[in-house]
PDB file of C-alpha atoms in Angstrom:
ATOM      1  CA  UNK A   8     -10.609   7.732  21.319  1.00 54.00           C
ATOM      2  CA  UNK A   9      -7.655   7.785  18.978  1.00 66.00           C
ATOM      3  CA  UNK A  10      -4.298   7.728  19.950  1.00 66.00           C
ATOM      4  CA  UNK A  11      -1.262   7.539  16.903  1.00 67.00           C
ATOM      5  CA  UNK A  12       2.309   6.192  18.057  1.00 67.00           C
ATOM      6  CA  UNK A  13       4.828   6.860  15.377  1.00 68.00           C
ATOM      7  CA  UNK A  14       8.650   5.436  15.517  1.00 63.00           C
ATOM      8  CA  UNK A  15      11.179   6.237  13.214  1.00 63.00           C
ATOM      9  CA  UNK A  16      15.003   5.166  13.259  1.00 60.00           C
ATOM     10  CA  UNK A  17      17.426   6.472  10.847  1.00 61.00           C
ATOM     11  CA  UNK A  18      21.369   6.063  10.257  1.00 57.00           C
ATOM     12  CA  UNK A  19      21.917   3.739  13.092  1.00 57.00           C
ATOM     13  CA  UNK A  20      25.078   3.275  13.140  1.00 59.00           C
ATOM     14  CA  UNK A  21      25.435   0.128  15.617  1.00 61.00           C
ATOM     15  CA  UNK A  22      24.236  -3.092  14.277  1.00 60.00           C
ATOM     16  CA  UNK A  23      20.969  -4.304  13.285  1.00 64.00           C
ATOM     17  CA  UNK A  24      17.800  -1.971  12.769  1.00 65.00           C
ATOM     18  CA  UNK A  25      15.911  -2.091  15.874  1.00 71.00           C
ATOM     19  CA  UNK A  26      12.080  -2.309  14.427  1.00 76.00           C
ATOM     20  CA  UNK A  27      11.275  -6.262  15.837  1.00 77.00           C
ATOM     21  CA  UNK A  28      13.194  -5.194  19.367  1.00 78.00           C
ATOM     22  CA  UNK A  29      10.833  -1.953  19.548  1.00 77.00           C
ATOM     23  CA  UNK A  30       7.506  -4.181  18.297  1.00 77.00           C
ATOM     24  CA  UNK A  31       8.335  -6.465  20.432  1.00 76.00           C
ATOM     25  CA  UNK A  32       8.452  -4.416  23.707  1.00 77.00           C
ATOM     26  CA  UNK A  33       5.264  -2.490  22.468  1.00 76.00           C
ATOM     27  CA  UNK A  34       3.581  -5.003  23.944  1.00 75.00           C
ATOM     28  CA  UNK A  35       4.479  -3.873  27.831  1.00 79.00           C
ATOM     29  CA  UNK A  36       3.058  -0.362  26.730  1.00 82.00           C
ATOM     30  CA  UNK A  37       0.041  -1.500  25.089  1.00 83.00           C
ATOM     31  CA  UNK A  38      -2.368  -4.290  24.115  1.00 87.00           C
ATOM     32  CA  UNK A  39      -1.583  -5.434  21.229  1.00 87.00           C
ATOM     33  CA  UNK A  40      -4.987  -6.842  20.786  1.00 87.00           C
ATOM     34  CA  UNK A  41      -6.384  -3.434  20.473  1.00 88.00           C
ATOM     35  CA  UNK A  42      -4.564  -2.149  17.811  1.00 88.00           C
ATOM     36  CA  UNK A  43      -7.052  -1.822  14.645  1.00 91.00           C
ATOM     37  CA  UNK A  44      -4.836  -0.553  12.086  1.00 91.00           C
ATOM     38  CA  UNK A  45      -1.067  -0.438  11.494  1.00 90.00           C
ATOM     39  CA  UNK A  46       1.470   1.155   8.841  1.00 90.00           C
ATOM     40  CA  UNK A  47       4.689  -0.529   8.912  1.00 89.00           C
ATOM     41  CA  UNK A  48       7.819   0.505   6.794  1.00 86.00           C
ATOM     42  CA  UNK A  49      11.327  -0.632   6.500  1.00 83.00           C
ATOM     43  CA  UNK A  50      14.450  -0.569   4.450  1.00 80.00           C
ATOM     44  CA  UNK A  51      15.914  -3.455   6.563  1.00 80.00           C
ATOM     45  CA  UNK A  52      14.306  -6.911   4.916  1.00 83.00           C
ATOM     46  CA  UNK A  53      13.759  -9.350   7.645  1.00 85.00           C
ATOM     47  CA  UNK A  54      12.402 -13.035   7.395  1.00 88.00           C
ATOM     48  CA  UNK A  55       9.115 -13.854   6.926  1.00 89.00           C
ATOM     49  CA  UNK A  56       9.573 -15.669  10.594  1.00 89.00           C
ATOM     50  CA  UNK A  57      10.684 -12.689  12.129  1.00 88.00           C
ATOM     51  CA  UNK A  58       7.434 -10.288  11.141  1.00 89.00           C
ATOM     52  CA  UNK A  59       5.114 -13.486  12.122  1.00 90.00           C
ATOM     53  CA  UNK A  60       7.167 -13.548  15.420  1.00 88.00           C
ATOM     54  CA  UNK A  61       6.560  -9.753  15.866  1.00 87.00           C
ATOM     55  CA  UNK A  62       3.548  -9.584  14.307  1.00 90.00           C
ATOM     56  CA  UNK A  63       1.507 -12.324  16.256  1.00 89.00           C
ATOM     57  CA  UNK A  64       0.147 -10.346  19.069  1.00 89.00           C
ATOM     58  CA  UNK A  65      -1.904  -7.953  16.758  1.00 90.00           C
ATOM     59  CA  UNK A  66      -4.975  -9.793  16.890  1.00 92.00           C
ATOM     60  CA  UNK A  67      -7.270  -7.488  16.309  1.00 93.00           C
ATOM     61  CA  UNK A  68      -5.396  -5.604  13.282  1.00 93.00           C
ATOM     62  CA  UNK A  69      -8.240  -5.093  10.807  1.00 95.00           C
ATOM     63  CA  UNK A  70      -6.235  -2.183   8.268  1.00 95.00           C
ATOM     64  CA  UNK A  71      -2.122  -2.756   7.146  1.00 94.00           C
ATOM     65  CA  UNK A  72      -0.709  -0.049   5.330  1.00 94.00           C
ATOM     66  CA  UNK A  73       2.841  -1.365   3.660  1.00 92.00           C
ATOM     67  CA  UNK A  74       5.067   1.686   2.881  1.00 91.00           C
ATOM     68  CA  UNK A  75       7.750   1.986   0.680  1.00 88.00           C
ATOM     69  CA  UNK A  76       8.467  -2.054   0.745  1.00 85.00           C
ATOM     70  CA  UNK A  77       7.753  -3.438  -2.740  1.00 83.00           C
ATOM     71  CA  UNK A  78       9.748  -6.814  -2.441  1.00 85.00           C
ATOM     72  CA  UNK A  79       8.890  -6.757   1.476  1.00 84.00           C
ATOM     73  CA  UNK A  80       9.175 -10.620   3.206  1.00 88.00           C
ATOM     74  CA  UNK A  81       6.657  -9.148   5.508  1.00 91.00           C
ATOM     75  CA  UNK A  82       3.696 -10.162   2.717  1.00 93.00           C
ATOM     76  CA  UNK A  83       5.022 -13.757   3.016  1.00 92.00           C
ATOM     77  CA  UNK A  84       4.346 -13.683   6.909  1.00 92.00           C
ATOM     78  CA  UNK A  85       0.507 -13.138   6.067  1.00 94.00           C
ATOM     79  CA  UNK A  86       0.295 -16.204   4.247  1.00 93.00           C
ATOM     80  CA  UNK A  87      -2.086 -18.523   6.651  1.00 92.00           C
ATOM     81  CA  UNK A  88      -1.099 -21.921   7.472  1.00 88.00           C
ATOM     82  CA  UNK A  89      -3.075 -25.373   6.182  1.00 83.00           C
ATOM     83  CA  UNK A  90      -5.368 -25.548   9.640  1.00 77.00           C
ATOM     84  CA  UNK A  91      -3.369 -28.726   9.645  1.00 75.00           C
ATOM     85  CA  UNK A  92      -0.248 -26.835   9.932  1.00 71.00           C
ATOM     86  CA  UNK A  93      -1.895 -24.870  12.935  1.00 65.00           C
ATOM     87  CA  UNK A  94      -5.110 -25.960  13.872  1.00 55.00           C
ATOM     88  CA  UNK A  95      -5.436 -23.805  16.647  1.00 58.00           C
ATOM     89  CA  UNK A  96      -5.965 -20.727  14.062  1.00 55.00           C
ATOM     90  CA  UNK A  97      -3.078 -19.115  15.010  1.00 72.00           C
ATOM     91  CA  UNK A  98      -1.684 -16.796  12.423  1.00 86.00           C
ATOM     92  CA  UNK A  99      -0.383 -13.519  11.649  1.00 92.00           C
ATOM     93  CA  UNK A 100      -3.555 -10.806  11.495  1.00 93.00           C
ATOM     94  CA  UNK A 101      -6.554 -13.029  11.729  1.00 93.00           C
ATOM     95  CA  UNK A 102      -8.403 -10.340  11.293  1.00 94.00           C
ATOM     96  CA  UNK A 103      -7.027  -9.207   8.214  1.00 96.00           C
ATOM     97  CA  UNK A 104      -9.529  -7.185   5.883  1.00 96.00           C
ATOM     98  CA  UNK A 105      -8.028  -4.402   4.359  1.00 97.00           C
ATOM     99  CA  UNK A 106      -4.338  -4.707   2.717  1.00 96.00           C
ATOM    100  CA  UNK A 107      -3.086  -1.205   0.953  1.00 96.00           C
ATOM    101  CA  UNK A 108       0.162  -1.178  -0.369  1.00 94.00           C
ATOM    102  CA  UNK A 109       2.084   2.006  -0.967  1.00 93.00           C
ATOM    103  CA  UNK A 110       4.022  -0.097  -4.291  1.00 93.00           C
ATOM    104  CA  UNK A 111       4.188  -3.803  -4.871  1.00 90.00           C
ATOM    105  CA  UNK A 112       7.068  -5.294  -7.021  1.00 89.00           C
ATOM    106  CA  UNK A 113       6.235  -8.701  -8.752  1.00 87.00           C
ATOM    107  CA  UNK A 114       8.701  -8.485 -11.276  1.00 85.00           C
ATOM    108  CA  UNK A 115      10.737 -12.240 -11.306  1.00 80.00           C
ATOM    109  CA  UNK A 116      14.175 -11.972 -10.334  1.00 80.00           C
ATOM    110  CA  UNK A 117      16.770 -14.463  -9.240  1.00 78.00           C
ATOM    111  CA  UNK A 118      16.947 -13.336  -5.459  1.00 75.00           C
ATOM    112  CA  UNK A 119      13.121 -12.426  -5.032  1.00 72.00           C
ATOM    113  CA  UNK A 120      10.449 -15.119  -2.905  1.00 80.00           C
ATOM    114  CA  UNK A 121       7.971 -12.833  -3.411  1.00 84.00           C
ATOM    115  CA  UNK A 122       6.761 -13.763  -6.582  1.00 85.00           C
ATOM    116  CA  UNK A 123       2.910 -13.010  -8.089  1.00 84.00           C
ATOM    117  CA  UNK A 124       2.608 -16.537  -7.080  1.00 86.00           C
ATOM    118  CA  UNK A 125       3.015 -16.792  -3.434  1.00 88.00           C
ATOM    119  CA  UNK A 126       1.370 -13.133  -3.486  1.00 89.00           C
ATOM    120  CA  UNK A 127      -1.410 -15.012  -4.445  1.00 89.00           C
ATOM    121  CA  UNK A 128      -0.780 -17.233  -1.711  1.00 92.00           C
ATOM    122  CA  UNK A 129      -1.873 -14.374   0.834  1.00 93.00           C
ATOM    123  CA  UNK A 130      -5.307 -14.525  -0.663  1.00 93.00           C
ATOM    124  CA  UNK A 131      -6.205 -18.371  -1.211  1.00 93.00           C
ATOM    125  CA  UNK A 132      -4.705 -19.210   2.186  1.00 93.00           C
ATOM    126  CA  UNK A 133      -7.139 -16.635   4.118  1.00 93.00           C
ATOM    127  CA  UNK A 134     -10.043 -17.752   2.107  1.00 92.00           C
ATOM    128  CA  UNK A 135      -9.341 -21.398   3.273  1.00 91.00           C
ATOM    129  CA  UNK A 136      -9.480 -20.207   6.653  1.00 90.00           C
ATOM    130  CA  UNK A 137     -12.529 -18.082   6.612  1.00 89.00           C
ATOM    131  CA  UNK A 138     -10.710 -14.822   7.243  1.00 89.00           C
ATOM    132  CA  UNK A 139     -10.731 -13.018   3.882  1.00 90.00           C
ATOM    133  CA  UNK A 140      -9.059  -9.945   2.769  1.00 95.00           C
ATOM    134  CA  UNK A 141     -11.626  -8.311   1.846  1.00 94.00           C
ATOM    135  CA  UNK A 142      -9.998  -4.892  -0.089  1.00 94.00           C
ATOM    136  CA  UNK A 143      -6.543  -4.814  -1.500  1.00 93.00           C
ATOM    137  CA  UNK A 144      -5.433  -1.238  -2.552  1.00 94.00           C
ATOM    138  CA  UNK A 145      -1.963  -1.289  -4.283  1.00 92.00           C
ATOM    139  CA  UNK A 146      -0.198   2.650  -5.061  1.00 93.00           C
ATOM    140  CA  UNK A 147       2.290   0.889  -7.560  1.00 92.00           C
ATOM    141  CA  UNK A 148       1.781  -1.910  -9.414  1.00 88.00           C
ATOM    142  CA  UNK A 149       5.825  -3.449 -10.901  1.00 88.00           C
ATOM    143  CA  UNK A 150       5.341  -6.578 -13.042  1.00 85.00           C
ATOM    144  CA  UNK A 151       6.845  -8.243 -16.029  1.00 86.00           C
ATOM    145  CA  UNK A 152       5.929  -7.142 -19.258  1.00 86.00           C
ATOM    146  CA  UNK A 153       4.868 -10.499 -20.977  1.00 85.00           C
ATOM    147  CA  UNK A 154       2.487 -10.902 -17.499  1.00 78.00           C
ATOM    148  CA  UNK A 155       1.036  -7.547 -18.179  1.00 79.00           C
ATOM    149  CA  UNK A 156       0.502  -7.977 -21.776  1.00 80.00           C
ATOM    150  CA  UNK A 157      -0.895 -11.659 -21.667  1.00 79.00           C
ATOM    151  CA  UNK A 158      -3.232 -11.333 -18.262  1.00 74.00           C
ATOM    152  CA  UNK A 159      -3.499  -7.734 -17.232  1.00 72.00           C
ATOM    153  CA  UNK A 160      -3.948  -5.930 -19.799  1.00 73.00           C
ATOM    154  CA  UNK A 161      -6.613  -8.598 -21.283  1.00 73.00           C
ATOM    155  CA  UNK A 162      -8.424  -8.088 -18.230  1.00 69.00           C
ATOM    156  CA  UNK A 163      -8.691  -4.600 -18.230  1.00 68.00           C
ATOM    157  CA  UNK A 164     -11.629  -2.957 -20.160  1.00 57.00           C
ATOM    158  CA  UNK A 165     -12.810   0.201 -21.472  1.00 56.00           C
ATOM    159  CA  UNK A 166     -16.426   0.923 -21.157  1.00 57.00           C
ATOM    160  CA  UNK A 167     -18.546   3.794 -23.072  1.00 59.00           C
ATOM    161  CA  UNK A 168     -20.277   5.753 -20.332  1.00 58.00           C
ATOM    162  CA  UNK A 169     -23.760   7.081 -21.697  1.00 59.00           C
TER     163      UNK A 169
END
């Protein structure tokens, strides 16, 4: 069966946004373990320790859907540690194989960590591990104009269909 929980908080007017407090009672309500697929979205930007905090129990999470977050922190907590680091494999969605993005924003500013980089990162530090995203699916695509002109755009190719 299929069951669909959806949460949403807006204008809260007394203190912090309440999205790790809420993830991290879901647990009492449900196994986290058998969630398959999640779609998280947030205005509030919390650290990258924070979502792999919150995040951890989803061990089974095979789809994330990322809405509405281009610059989100959250993309940092999927970066897997050197199995030195942690070399009891624990990380944040193990099972990781299908990342779509509503919009990613790679554009270098002075305040960002997410850079193309470290969104790189995401991809080589899976691989090491044997856990591979498998299909990436980004809505919007934001980067810097030399990057798109010297390694997109080059990469990109027009083919005559017969």
């Amino acid at each position: 069966f299929t069951e669909k929980c959806s949460v949403s908080f807006q204008d809260i007017d007394n203190g912090r946004p309440h999205f790790m407090q809420l993830l991290s009672r879901l647990s009492s309500t449900v196994d986290p373990g058998s969630i398959t697929t999640m779609e998280i979205s947030s205005t509030f930007q919390y650290e990258p320790p924070s979502w792999a905090t919150s995040l951890a129990p989803f061990t089974q999470t095979r789809t994330l859907y990322i809405e509405n977050m281009p610059r989100s922190l959250l993309l940092l907590s999927l970066i897997a540690p050197d199995k030195d680091e942690s070399p009891e494999g624990s990380f944040v969605f193990p099972k990781l194989r299908f990342l779509w993005l509503s919009e990613l924003d790679l554009r270098a500013t002075e305040e960002s960590t997410l850079d193309r980089f470290s969104f790189g990162r995401i991809f080589s530090s899976r691989l090491k591990r044997g856990t591979r995203v498998e299909h990436l699916r980004i809505g919007k695509l934001r980067i810097d104009k030399t990057l798109a002109e010297s390694v997109v755009l080059p990469r990109l190719r027009c083919e005559d269909v017969e």
